[in-house]
């Protein structure tokens, strides 16, 4: 942390400008050495200056340099941002000159890591920075910015505060039993407190499902016998020609994917190879993959052919999706109806044809209904979706189970206090009050360079 780091903060390619970010104790001094213009060491903080980057006496680029002095910067260190011309050559040359002057190349996420280590943001906010950068939809952005604003961190802090209140009370009771005017915590108090914390944590876990839907979308598998129209449906949904449509059974041998938005939620659609008995080696692999996709899907669109009677293979597929969220999509309704679905007793049947684009809107409506997507219109977007954070919350819930058993078995408050501290610590590790280096390295290595 004592050295000065630099990296390109914008993506490297042909563009009007590129920004090189420099952070650390020598940031201003070193950039000043290679800058032809005002003396950057004597300019006020948070000001921007026109000039040139030079190497020996050669002018390398015409730039604007922003000088920001600690502590009111992203990293809480001195930060200089060099706006140089975009494109690979000018940007790389300026960066190279910085390295020649003793600045080290920043690791992925190192600026944000410094912001965390210097106490400007907690770990939940740091992770939200990456989520914000990775956001693909409006709703993902809303969740990320809420976390970056500290909504989830504040909730965790509130829970920790309420735990520390009872922990400190128990400790006083244990350490100073002779003080009669100090409130004595009862098992009942503990029970009430634990229930409060448990309810809050369970709410986070419940809502995380919705948060995850916003972040990861709904994995949707289109399955069905060969030639029922799976690729045609995918194309209709994607409104493009991504999958290859032919009338030769078994054409979609691998997995084709695409994403559309329904009510702002991503539907990650996977068109699978037609599932059928086959002796073709390549097709067999496709069928195996299709069955795996089916297992992992949040939603299955099981396609049937309106123009044919149900086959044994259709029955087997209907059987496979019994325990899944599935919509039975009866395609080719432009042709004579030969299928008979009366025996299925299923409410989730939609008739479509992909030739005339008939029934596709009804299918989208059904998906909305099945996943209750309307609720996201009025959501407050306060979700914890990060796997690391959620696993810590689950850890806390497990400790709570132990406490509940302890309360039932009437073990002493002094013993239960250890568990309470454990929860307090585990909640602390969510926001990064305690951490180990390995975790930080792992976490920030997933960041992009320059952030
Ligand atoms: P897949 O093997 O299940 O992916 O099926 P495809 O999408 O490749 O379609 C197989 C054949 O059925 C093609 O000749 C399509 O043009 C035809 N097809 C697809 N959808 C419809 C439809 O709604 N009506 C009619 N009449 N033909 C369709």
Tab-separated table of C-alpha atoms and ligand atoms in Angstrom:
chain	number	residue	atom	x	y	z
A	1	UNK	CA	0.000	0.000	0.000
A	2	UNK	CA	2.965	2.322	0.290
A	3	UNK	CA	3.795	2.283	-3.375
A	4	UNK	CA	2.178	4.227	-6.169
A	5	UNK	CA	0.111	2.364	-8.730
A	6	UNK	CA	-1.268	3.131	-12.163
A	7	UNK	CA	-3.436	1.569	-14.784
A	8	UNK	CA	-5.734	2.418	-17.655
A	9	UNK	CA	-9.235	3.014	-16.282
A	10	UNK	CA	-10.999	3.062	-19.638
A	11	UNK	CA	-11.110	0.136	-22.042
A	12	UNK	CA	-8.155	-0.062	-24.364
A	13	UNK	CA	-9.139	0.484	-27.990
A	14	UNK	CA	-9.821	3.245	-30.491
A	15	UNK	CA	-11.579	6.019	-28.582
A	16	UNK	CA	-11.484	9.792	-28.182
A	17	UNK	CA	-9.762	9.693	-24.820
A	18	UNK	CA	-8.287	7.192	-22.401
A	19	UNK	CA	-7.939	7.791	-18.704
A	20	UNK	CA	-4.895	6.604	-16.834
A	21	UNK	CA	-5.411	6.579	-13.107
A	22	UNK	CA	-2.488	6.964	-10.719
A	23	UNK	CA	-2.815	6.538	-6.951
A	24	UNK	CA	-0.374	6.671	-4.074
A	25	UNK	CA	2.018	8.780	-2.136
A	26	UNK	CA	4.184	9.764	-5.147
A	27	UNK	CA	1.359	10.115	-7.675
A	28	UNK	CA	1.520	13.896	-8.004
A	29	UNK	CA	5.327	14.096	-7.791
A	30	UNK	CA	5.931	11.497	-10.505
A	31	UNK	CA	3.271	12.725	-12.932
A	32	UNK	CA	4.650	16.233	-12.428
A	33	UNK	CA	8.076	14.985	-13.504
A	34	UNK	CA	6.793	13.903	-16.906
A	35	UNK	CA	4.258	16.732	-17.342
A	36	UNK	CA	4.997	19.874	-19.318
A	37	UNK	CA	2.615	22.550	-18.076
A	38	UNK	CA	1.807	23.933	-14.634
A	39	UNK	CA	3.721	22.713	-11.585
A	40	UNK	CA	1.253	20.034	-10.419
A	41	UNK	CA	2.772	19.905	-6.955
A	42	UNK	CA	1.616	23.434	-6.256
A	43	UNK	CA	-1.862	23.421	-7.879
A	44	UNK	CA	-4.946	23.240	-5.655
A	45	UNK	CA	-6.632	19.887	-5.137
A	46	UNK	CA	-9.395	18.750	-7.478
A	47	UNK	CA	-8.272	20.889	-10.398
A	48	UNK	CA	-7.626	19.966	-13.999
A	49	UNK	CA	-4.684	21.147	-16.122
A	50	UNK	CA	-3.804	21.238	-19.770
A	51	UNK	CA	-0.307	20.237	-20.860
A	52	UNK	CA	1.853	17.561	-22.449
A	53	UNK	CA	3.408	14.304	-21.356
A	54	UNK	CA	7.060	14.235	-22.309
A	55	UNK	CA	9.707	11.564	-22.362
A	56	UNK	CA	13.171	13.056	-22.085
A	57	UNK	CA	12.565	16.012	-24.422
A	58	UNK	CA	10.100	14.308	-26.753
A	59	UNK	CA	6.396	15.270	-26.562
A	60	UNK	CA	4.413	12.037	-26.256
A	61	UNK	CA	0.814	13.276	-26.006
A	62	UNK	CA	-1.354	16.299	-25.366
A	63	UNK	CA	-3.286	15.713	-22.151
A	64	UNK	CA	-5.537	17.016	-19.412
A	65	UNK	CA	-4.423	16.065	-15.925
A	66	UNK	CA	-6.682	16.029	-12.869
A	67	UNK	CA	-4.990	16.409	-9.506
A	68	UNK	CA	-6.860	15.157	-6.429
A	69	UNK	CA	-5.169	15.202	-3.067
A	70	UNK	CA	-5.889	12.786	-0.227
A	71	UNK	CA	-8.134	12.117	1.549
A	72	UNK	CA	-11.135	13.125	-0.588
A	73	UNK	CA	-10.372	10.744	-3.441
A	74	UNK	CA	-11.547	7.313	-4.569
A	75	UNK	CA	-8.674	5.575	-2.783
A	76	UNK	CA	-8.232	8.222	-0.049
A	77	UNK	CA	-4.687	8.596	-1.409
A	78	UNK	CA	-3.317	11.245	-3.765
A	79	UNK	CA	-4.840	10.472	-7.146
A	80	UNK	CA	-3.910	11.841	-10.556
A	81	UNK	CA	-5.927	11.068	-13.647
A	82	UNK	CA	-4.325	11.626	-17.015
A	83	UNK	CA	-6.774	12.118	-19.866
A	84	UNK	CA	-4.690	11.233	-22.878
A	85	UNK	CA	-5.697	10.495	-26.446
A	86	UNK	CA	-7.494	7.242	-26.909
A	87	UNK	CA	-6.140	4.424	-28.957
A	88	UNK	CA	-3.576	1.892	-28.040
A	89	UNK	CA	-0.311	3.612	-28.830
A	90	UNK	CA	-0.595	6.965	-26.996
A	91	UNK	CA	-2.166	5.404	-23.908
A	92	UNK	CA	0.354	2.606	-23.651
A	93	UNK	CA	3.269	4.979	-24.136
A	94	UNK	CA	2.125	7.286	-21.327
A	95	UNK	CA	1.635	4.278	-19.057
A	96	UNK	CA	5.069	2.925	-19.966
A	97	UNK	CA	6.694	6.254	-19.033
A	98	UNK	CA	4.947	6.173	-15.659
A	99	UNK	CA	6.341	2.677	-15.071
A	100	UNK	CA	9.828	3.856	-16.079
A	101	UNK	CA	9.516	6.464	-13.334
A	102	UNK	CA	8.941	3.941	-10.585
A	103	UNK	CA	5.166	3.541	-10.609
A	104	UNK	CA	3.873	-0.018	-10.382
A	105	UNK	CA	1.114	-1.479	-12.547
A	106	UNK	CA	-2.068	-1.822	-10.497
A	107	UNK	CA	-3.572	-5.271	-9.992
A	108	UNK	CA	-7.237	-5.814	-10.899
A	109	UNK	CA	-9.431	-4.017	-8.375
A	110	UNK	CA	-6.463	-2.551	-6.524
A	111	UNK	CA	-7.843	1.009	-6.452
A	112	UNK	CA	-11.068	-0.254	-4.871
A	113	UNK	CA	-9.068	-2.489	-2.533
A	114	UNK	CA	-7.195	0.587	-1.342
A	115	UNK	CA	-10.501	2.449	-0.931
A	116	UNK	CA	-11.583	-0.422	1.328
A	117	UNK	CA	-8.322	-0.740	3.266
A	118	UNK	CA	-8.210	3.019	3.785
A	119	UNK	CA	-11.741	2.883	5.219
A	120	UNK	CA	-13.647	4.807	2.581
A	121	UNK	CA	-15.986	1.954	1.653
A	122	UNK	CA	-16.886	-1.341	3.292
A	123	UNK	CA	-16.733	-4.723	1.602
A	124	UNK	CA	-20.413	-4.755	0.590
A	125	UNK	CA	-19.938	-1.403	-1.133
A	126	UNK	CA	-16.746	-2.610	-2.804
A	127	UNK	CA	-18.600	-5.605	-4.187
A	128	UNK	CA	-21.401	-3.276	-5.307
A	129	UNK	CA	-18.876	-1.286	-7.366
A	130	UNK	CA	-18.195	-4.389	-9.435
A	131	UNK	CA	-21.884	-5.219	-9.671
A	132	UNK	CA	-22.534	-1.711	-10.963
A	133	UNK	CA	-19.859	-2.072	-13.620
A	134	UNK	CA	-21.244	-5.464	-14.626
A	135	UNK	CA	-24.881	-4.309	-14.678
A	136	UNK	CA	-26.623	-5.078	-17.921
A	137	UNK	CA	-30.137	-3.966	-17.075
A	138	UNK	CA	-31.790	-1.019	-15.349
A	139	UNK	CA	-32.893	-3.220	-12.475
A	140	UNK	CA	-29.410	-4.619	-11.902
A	141	UNK	CA	-28.084	-1.073	-11.833
A	142	UNK	CA	-30.704	-0.097	-9.250
A	143	UNK	CA	-29.763	-2.984	-6.951
A	144	UNK	CA	-26.054	-2.217	-7.302
A	145	UNK	CA	-26.373	1.517	-6.673
A	146	UNK	CA	-28.534	0.871	-3.594
A	147	UNK	CA	-25.804	-1.367	-2.204
A	148	UNK	CA	-23.173	1.190	-3.111
A	149	UNK	CA	-25.222	3.820	-1.279
A	150	UNK	CA	-24.968	1.589	1.788
A	151	UNK	CA	-28.525	0.277	2.191
A	152	UNK	CA	-27.460	-3.341	2.824
A	153	UNK	CA	-24.430	-2.323	4.879
A	154	UNK	CA	-26.659	-0.223	7.123
A	155	UNK	CA	-29.004	-3.136	7.680
A	156	UNK	CA	-26.097	-5.389	8.685
A	157	UNK	CA	-24.738	-2.668	10.982
A	158	UNK	CA	-28.134	-2.270	12.638
A	159	UNK	CA	-28.296	-6.004	13.347
A	160	UNK	CA	-24.775	-5.966	14.776
A	161	UNK	CA	-25.652	-3.002	16.966
A	162	UNK	CA	-28.684	-4.749	18.381
A	163	UNK	CA	-26.561	-7.831	19.096
A	164	UNK	CA	-23.798	-5.850	20.758
A	165	UNK	CA	-26.360	-4.229	23.039
A	166	UNK	CA	-27.435	-7.571	24.460
A	167	UNK	CA	-23.885	-9.017	24.444
A	168	UNK	CA	-22.556	-6.115	26.506
A	169	UNK	CA	-25.463	-6.409	28.913
A	170	UNK	CA	-24.794	-10.125	29.421
A	171	UNK	CA	-21.104	-9.403	29.968
A	172	UNK	CA	-21.831	-6.816	32.634
A	173	UNK	CA	-24.160	-9.313	34.347
A	174	UNK	CA	-21.415	-11.941	34.318
A	175	UNK	CA	-18.517	-9.660	35.307
A	176	UNK	CA	-20.359	-7.634	37.950
A	177	UNK	CA	-23.028	-9.888	39.482
A	178	UNK	CA	-23.002	-7.698	42.603
A	179	UNK	CA	-24.337	-4.621	40.750
A	180	UNK	CA	-27.993	-4.749	41.497
A	181	UNK	CA	-28.988	-1.629	39.578
A	182	UNK	CA	-27.845	-3.117	36.265
A	183	UNK	CA	-30.554	-4.740	34.166
A	184	UNK	CA	-30.303	-8.489	34.269
A	185	UNK	CA	-30.749	-10.097	30.869
A	186	UNK	CA	-33.208	-12.982	30.958
A	187	UNK	CA	-33.559	-15.990	28.693
A	188	UNK	CA	-36.791	-14.393	27.486
A	189	UNK	CA	-34.904	-11.234	26.433
A	190	UNK	CA	-32.441	-13.349	24.530
A	191	UNK	CA	-35.202	-15.321	22.879
A	192	UNK	CA	-36.917	-12.132	21.687
A	193	UNK	CA	-33.688	-10.651	20.384
A	194	UNK	CA	-32.683	-13.817	18.576
A	195	UNK	CA	-36.091	-14.069	16.935
A	196	UNK	CA	-35.751	-10.475	15.729
A	197	UNK	CA	-32.339	-11.128	14.202
A	198	UNK	CA	-33.489	-14.437	12.719
A	199	UNK	CA	-36.515	-12.801	11.068
A	200	UNK	CA	-34.360	-10.113	9.520
A	201	UNK	CA	-31.832	-12.607	8.204
A	202	UNK	CA	-34.499	-14.923	6.836
A	203	UNK	CA	-36.090	-11.961	5.076
A	204	UNK	CA	-32.745	-11.193	3.425
A	205	UNK	CA	-32.445	-14.796	2.233
A	206	UNK	CA	-36.044	-14.868	0.964
A	207	UNK	CA	-35.649	-11.635	-0.940
A	208	UNK	CA	-32.268	-12.690	-2.262
A	209	UNK	CA	-34.127	-15.020	-4.613
A	210	UNK	CA	-35.716	-11.968	-6.231
A	211	UNK	CA	-32.409	-10.138	-6.204
A	212	UNK	CA	-30.746	-13.064	-7.887
A	213	UNK	CA	-33.463	-13.095	-10.515
A	214	UNK	CA	-32.644	-9.459	-11.266
A	215	UNK	CA	-28.919	-10.170	-11.360
A	216	UNK	CA	-28.753	-13.525	-13.090
A	217	UNK	CA	-32.054	-13.602	-14.946
A	218	UNK	CA	-34.260	-16.632	-15.522
A	219	UNK	CA	-32.496	-19.574	-17.128
A	220	UNK	CA	-34.983	-20.822	-19.663
A	221	UNK	CA	-34.636	-24.063	-21.559
A	222	UNK	CA	-36.577	-24.765	-24.714
A	223	UNK	CA	-36.995	-28.499	-24.969
A	224	UNK	CA	-38.909	-30.838	-27.194
A	225	UNK	CA	-38.625	-33.525	-29.793
A	226	UNK	CA	-36.680	-32.738	-32.962
A	227	UNK	CA	-38.578	-30.614	-35.484
A	228	UNK	CA	-41.311	-29.322	-33.182
A	229	UNK	CA	-40.035	-25.762	-33.775
A	230	UNK	CA	-37.593	-25.052	-30.929
A	231	UNK	CA	-35.148	-23.038	-33.023
A	232	UNK	CA	-38.036	-21.184	-34.657
A	233	UNK	CA	-39.372	-20.238	-31.220
A	234	UNK	CA	-35.940	-19.070	-30.061
A	235	UNK	CA	-35.652	-16.927	-33.180
A	236	UNK	CA	-39.082	-15.496	-32.622
A	237	UNK	CA	-38.225	-14.673	-29.045
A	238	UNK	CA	-34.877	-13.182	-29.938
A	239	UNK	CA	-36.299	-11.605	-33.037
A	240	UNK	CA	-33.184	-12.652	-34.877
A	241	UNK	CA	-31.866	-15.594	-36.811
A	242	UNK	CA	-29.436	-16.898	-34.260
A	243	UNK	CA	-30.426	-20.561	-34.371
A	244	UNK	CA	-30.286	-22.514	-37.608
A	245	UNK	CA	-33.768	-23.549	-38.699
A	246	UNK	CA	-34.133	-26.473	-41.095
A	247	UNK	CA	-36.637	-29.254	-41.585
A	248	UNK	CA	-34.022	-31.966	-41.048
A	249	UNK	CA	-34.536	-33.472	-37.557
A	250	UNK	CA	-31.476	-33.077	-35.325
A	251	UNK	CA	-30.070	-29.823	-36.820
A	252	UNK	CA	-29.594	-28.006	-33.518
A	253	UNK	CA	-26.854	-30.251	-32.248
A	254	UNK	CA	-25.314	-27.950	-29.720
A	255	UNK	CA	-26.757	-25.404	-27.370
A	256	UNK	CA	-27.841	-22.015	-28.692
A	257	UNK	CA	-28.389	-19.142	-26.341
A	258	UNK	CA	-29.781	-15.643	-26.285
A	259	UNK	CA	-31.191	-13.136	-23.850
A	260	UNK	CA	-34.350	-11.041	-23.945
A	261	UNK	CA	-35.881	-8.789	-21.306
A	262	UNK	CA	-39.345	-9.392	-19.921
A	263	UNK	CA	-40.475	-6.669	-17.505
A	264	UNK	CA	-36.814	-5.696	-17.269
A	265	UNK	CA	-35.766	-9.186	-16.142
A	266	UNK	CA	-33.327	-11.179	-18.261
A	267	UNK	CA	-34.651	-14.350	-19.810
A	268	UNK	CA	-31.560	-16.357	-20.711
A	269	UNK	CA	-32.931	-18.704	-23.308
A	270	UNK	CA	-31.235	-21.906	-24.250
A	271	UNK	CA	-32.395	-23.817	-27.291
A	272	UNK	CA	-31.443	-27.406	-26.785
A	273	UNK	CA	-30.837	-30.218	-29.196
A	274	UNK	CA	-34.028	-32.179	-29.779
A	275	UNK	CA	-34.339	-34.830	-27.127
A	276	UNK	CA	-34.852	-38.268	-28.698
A	277	UNK	CA	-33.317	-41.713	-28.835
A	278	UNK	CA	-30.439	-41.555	-31.292
A	279	UNK	CA	-27.463	-43.610	-32.383
A	280	UNK	CA	-25.604	-40.602	-33.858
A	281	UNK	CA	-22.572	-39.944	-31.596
A	282	UNK	CA	-22.584	-36.136	-31.915
A	283	UNK	CA	-26.326	-35.923	-31.494
A	284	UNK	CA	-26.097	-38.141	-28.410
A	285	UNK	CA	-23.779	-35.585	-26.750
A	286	UNK	CA	-26.309	-32.873	-27.640
A	287	UNK	CA	-29.149	-34.855	-26.070
A	288	UNK	CA	-27.098	-35.400	-22.903
A	289	UNK	CA	-26.345	-31.670	-22.711
A	290	UNK	CA	-30.019	-30.870	-23.238
A	291	UNK	CA	-30.978	-33.004	-20.269
A	292	UNK	CA	-28.382	-31.186	-18.132
A	293	UNK	CA	-29.760	-27.820	-19.239
A	294	UNK	CA	-33.213	-29.041	-18.339
A	295	UNK	CA	-32.051	-29.931	-14.831
A	296	UNK	CA	-30.514	-26.495	-14.257
A	297	UNK	CA	-33.281	-24.419	-15.811
A	298	UNK	CA	-35.506	-22.088	-13.771
A	299	UNK	CA	-38.118	-22.297	-16.505
A	300	UNK	CA	-38.769	-24.935	-19.130
A	301	UNK	CA	-40.641	-24.263	-22.329
A	302	UNK	CA	-41.701	-27.716	-23.439
A	303	UNK	CA	-42.611	-27.594	-27.088
A	304	UNK	CA	-45.172	-29.928	-28.660
A	305	UNK	CA	-46.474	-30.161	-32.201
A	306	UNK	CA	-50.139	-29.239	-32.633
A	307	UNK	CA	-50.194	-31.177	-35.890
A	308	UNK	CA	-49.194	-34.533	-34.378
A	309	UNK	CA	-50.564	-36.846	-31.738
A	310	UNK	CA	-48.535	-36.996	-28.513
A	311	UNK	CA	-45.683	-39.468	-28.872
A	312	UNK	CA	-43.960	-41.633	-26.303
A	313	UNK	CA	-41.068	-39.115	-26.299
A	314	UNK	CA	-43.492	-36.255	-25.579
A	315	UNK	CA	-44.904	-38.198	-22.618
A	316	UNK	CA	-41.399	-38.792	-21.287
A	317	UNK	CA	-40.589	-35.081	-21.535
A	318	UNK	CA	-43.875	-34.153	-19.865
A	319	UNK	CA	-42.874	-36.492	-17.101
A	320	UNK	CA	-39.402	-34.921	-16.783
A	321	UNK	CA	-40.771	-31.389	-16.285
A	322	UNK	CA	-43.389	-32.374	-13.745
A	323	UNK	CA	-41.509	-30.879	-10.810
A	324	UNK	CA	-40.240	-27.838	-12.692
A	325	UNK	CA	-41.672	-24.448	-13.526
A	326	UNK	CA	-42.754	-25.287	-17.042
A	327	UNK	CA	-44.978	-23.963	-19.793
A	328	UNK	CA	-46.294	-26.361	-22.394
A	329	UNK	CA	-46.019	-24.555	-25.697
A	330	UNK	CA	-48.040	-26.113	-28.469
A	331	UNK	CA	-46.487	-24.965	-31.728
A	332	UNK	CA	-47.757	-25.062	-35.328
A	333	UNK	CA	-51.306	-23.999	-34.441
A	334	UNK	CA	-51.590	-22.841	-38.057
A	335	UNK	CA	-51.843	-26.525	-38.991
A	336	UNK	CA	-54.687	-28.949	-38.295
A	337	UNK	CA	-54.981	-29.849	-34.613
A	338	UNK	CA	-54.187	-33.509	-34.058
A	339	UNK	CA	-52.800	-33.206	-30.531
A	340	UNK	CA	-55.097	-33.973	-27.613
A	341	UNK	CA	-54.080	-32.448	-24.283
A	342	UNK	CA	-57.281	-32.908	-22.325
A	343	UNK	CA	-55.764	-35.574	-20.125
A	344	UNK	CA	-52.879	-33.279	-19.024
A	345	UNK	CA	-54.964	-31.083	-16.706
A	346	UNK	CA	-52.345	-28.344	-16.926
A	347	UNK	CA	-53.042	-24.591	-16.705
A	348	UNK	CA	-49.791	-23.593	-18.296
A	349	UNK	CA	-50.535	-24.401	-21.916
A	350	UNK	CA	-50.025	-21.807	-24.645
A	351	UNK	CA	-50.794	-22.326	-28.337
A	352	UNK	CA	-48.499	-20.582	-30.778
A	353	UNK	CA	-47.158	-20.677	-34.271
A	354	UNK	CA	-43.808	-19.250	-35.102
A	355	UNK	CA	-44.563	-18.736	-38.792
A	356	UNK	CA	-47.103	-15.965	-38.158
A	357	UNK	CA	-45.722	-14.904	-34.762
A	358	UNK	CA	-48.961	-16.014	-33.175
A	359	UNK	CA	-49.183	-16.509	-29.397
A	360	UNK	CA	-45.684	-15.207	-28.585
A	361	UNK	CA	-47.062	-12.275	-26.569
A	362	UNK	CA	-49.354	-14.635	-24.664
A	363	UNK	CA	-46.311	-16.770	-23.895
A	364	UNK	CA	-44.443	-13.754	-22.533
A	365	UNK	CA	-47.479	-12.845	-20.416
A	366	UNK	CA	-47.549	-16.388	-19.022
A	367	UNK	CA	-43.873	-16.100	-18.059
A	368	UNK	CA	-44.579	-12.781	-16.298
A	369	UNK	CA	-47.430	-14.401	-14.397
A	370	UNK	CA	-45.469	-17.523	-13.482
A	371	UNK	CA	-42.589	-15.533	-11.975
A	372	UNK	CA	-44.732	-12.705	-10.696
A	373	UNK	CA	-42.517	-10.232	-12.565
A	374	UNK	CA	-44.950	-7.360	-12.014
A	375	UNK	CA	-43.753	-7.114	-8.413
A	376	UNK	CA	-40.431	-5.725	-9.616
A	377	UNK	CA	-42.191	-2.621	-10.878
A	378	UNK	CA	-42.731	-1.492	-7.292
A	379	UNK	CA	-39.668	-3.060	-5.704
A	380	UNK	CA	-37.331	-0.991	-3.535
A	381	UNK	CA	-34.343	-2.827	-5.058
A	382	UNK	CA	-32.728	-3.439	-1.688
A	383	UNK	CA	-31.360	-6.903	-2.173
A	384	UNK	CA	-28.297	-8.796	-1.105
A	385	UNK	CA	-27.379	-10.969	-4.074
A	386	UNK	CA	-23.700	-11.585	-3.510
A	387	UNK	CA	-22.933	-15.261	-2.910
A	388	UNK	CA	-20.216	-14.556	-0.342
A	389	UNK	CA	-22.493	-12.274	1.655
A	390	UNK	CA	-25.413	-14.702	1.476
A	391	UNK	CA	-23.303	-17.632	2.644
A	392	UNK	CA	-22.290	-15.595	5.712
A	393	UNK	CA	-25.935	-14.858	6.445
A	394	UNK	CA	-26.712	-18.572	6.207
A	395	UNK	CA	-23.819	-19.221	8.625
A	396	UNK	CA	-25.476	-16.812	11.077
A	397	UNK	CA	-28.803	-18.625	10.729
A	398	UNK	CA	-27.057	-21.901	11.575
A	399	UNK	CA	-25.574	-20.378	14.721
A	400	UNK	CA	-29.045	-19.106	15.620
A	401	UNK	CA	-30.304	-22.705	15.396
A	402	UNK	CA	-27.646	-23.672	17.977
A	403	UNK	CA	-28.748	-20.820	20.222
A	404	UNK	CA	-32.374	-21.922	19.981
A	405	UNK	CA	-31.386	-25.456	20.997
A	406	UNK	CA	-29.303	-23.966	23.818
A	407	UNK	CA	-32.261	-21.935	25.037
A	408	UNK	CA	-34.466	-25.046	24.982
A	409	UNK	CA	-31.874	-26.970	26.964
A	410	UNK	CA	-31.495	-24.056	29.370
A	411	UNK	CA	-27.739	-23.796	29.017
A	412	UNK	CA	-26.298	-20.710	30.662
A	413	UNK	CA	-26.312	-17.213	29.168
A	414	UNK	CA	-22.514	-17.178	29.384
A	415	UNK	CA	-22.377	-20.097	26.938
A	416	UNK	CA	-24.932	-18.547	24.597
A	417	UNK	CA	-23.005	-15.306	24.643
A	418	UNK	CA	-20.200	-17.058	22.729
A	419	UNK	CA	-22.647	-17.867	19.925
A	420	UNK	CA	-23.963	-14.322	19.943
A	421	UNK	CA	-20.430	-13.004	19.497
A	422	UNK	CA	-19.963	-15.474	16.694
A	423	UNK	CA	-22.955	-14.057	14.846
A	424	UNK	CA	-21.712	-10.533	15.491
A	425	UNK	CA	-18.328	-11.459	14.008
A	426	UNK	CA	-19.804	-13.261	11.033
A	427	UNK	CA	-22.012	-10.267	10.242
A	428	UNK	CA	-18.880	-8.149	10.588
A	429	UNK	CA	-17.104	-10.204	7.971
A	430	UNK	CA	-19.886	-9.392	5.483
A	431	UNK	CA	-19.052	-5.699	5.606
A	432	UNK	CA	-15.344	-6.389	6.060
A	433	UNK	CA	-14.929	-5.430	9.728
A	434	UNK	CA	-12.770	-8.526	9.883
A	435	UNK	CA	-11.196	-10.209	6.899
A	436	UNK	CA	-8.198	-12.221	5.887
A	437	UNK	CA	-5.766	-11.249	3.173
A	438	UNK	CA	-6.570	-14.319	1.112
A	439	UNK	CA	-10.237	-13.369	0.939
A	440	UNK	CA	-9.370	-9.833	-0.152
A	441	UNK	CA	-6.982	-11.053	-2.842
A	442	UNK	CA	-9.574	-13.459	-4.149
A	443	UNK	CA	-12.365	-10.920	-4.044
A	444	UNK	CA	-10.534	-8.075	-5.744
A	445	UNK	CA	-8.899	-10.305	-8.338
A	446	UNK	CA	-12.348	-10.585	-9.903
A	447	UNK	CA	-12.437	-6.836	-10.516
A	448	UNK	CA	-11.445	-5.284	-13.781
A	449	UNK	CA	-8.103	-3.583	-14.192
A	450	UNK	CA	-8.214	0.121	-13.418
A	451	UNK	CA	-11.055	-0.099	-10.870
B	1	LIG	P1	-36.473	-27.809	-33.961
B	1	LIG	O1	-35.808	-29.008	-34.553
B	1	LIG	O2	-37.410	-28.189	-32.883
B	1	LIG	O3	-35.508	-26.737	-33.549
B	1	LIG	O4	-37.422	-27.212	-35.117
B	1	LIG	P2	-37.161	-26.012	-36.135
B	1	LIG	O5	-37.372	-24.708	-35.468
B	1	LIG	O6	-35.880	-26.248	-36.846
B	1	LIG	O7	-38.434	-26.233	-37.105
B	1	LIG	C1	-38.635	-27.466	-37.771
B	1	LIG	C2	-39.552	-27.241	-38.963
B	1	LIG	O8	-40.856	-26.856	-38.529
B	1	LIG	C3	-39.089	-26.138	-39.919
B	1	LIG	O9	-39.346	-26.541	-41.245
B	1	LIG	C4	-39.942	-24.960	-39.543
B	1	LIG	O10	-40.129	-24.060	-40.612
B	1	LIG	C5	-41.234	-25.641	-39.169
B	1	LIG	N1	-42.015	-24.843	-38.218
B	1	LIG	C6	-41.590	-24.266	-37.079
B	1	LIG	N2	-42.575	-23.610	-36.457
B	1	LIG	C7	-43.707	-23.778	-37.222
B	1	LIG	C8	-45.071	-23.351	-37.117
B	1	LIG	O11	-45.479	-22.673	-36.155
B	1	LIG	N3	-45.913	-23.759	-38.094
B	1	LIG	C9	-45.511	-24.499	-39.155
B	1	LIG	N4	-46.424	-24.840	-40.069
B	1	LIG	N5	-44.233	-24.920	-39.302
B	1	LIG	C10	-43.321	-24.569	-38.337
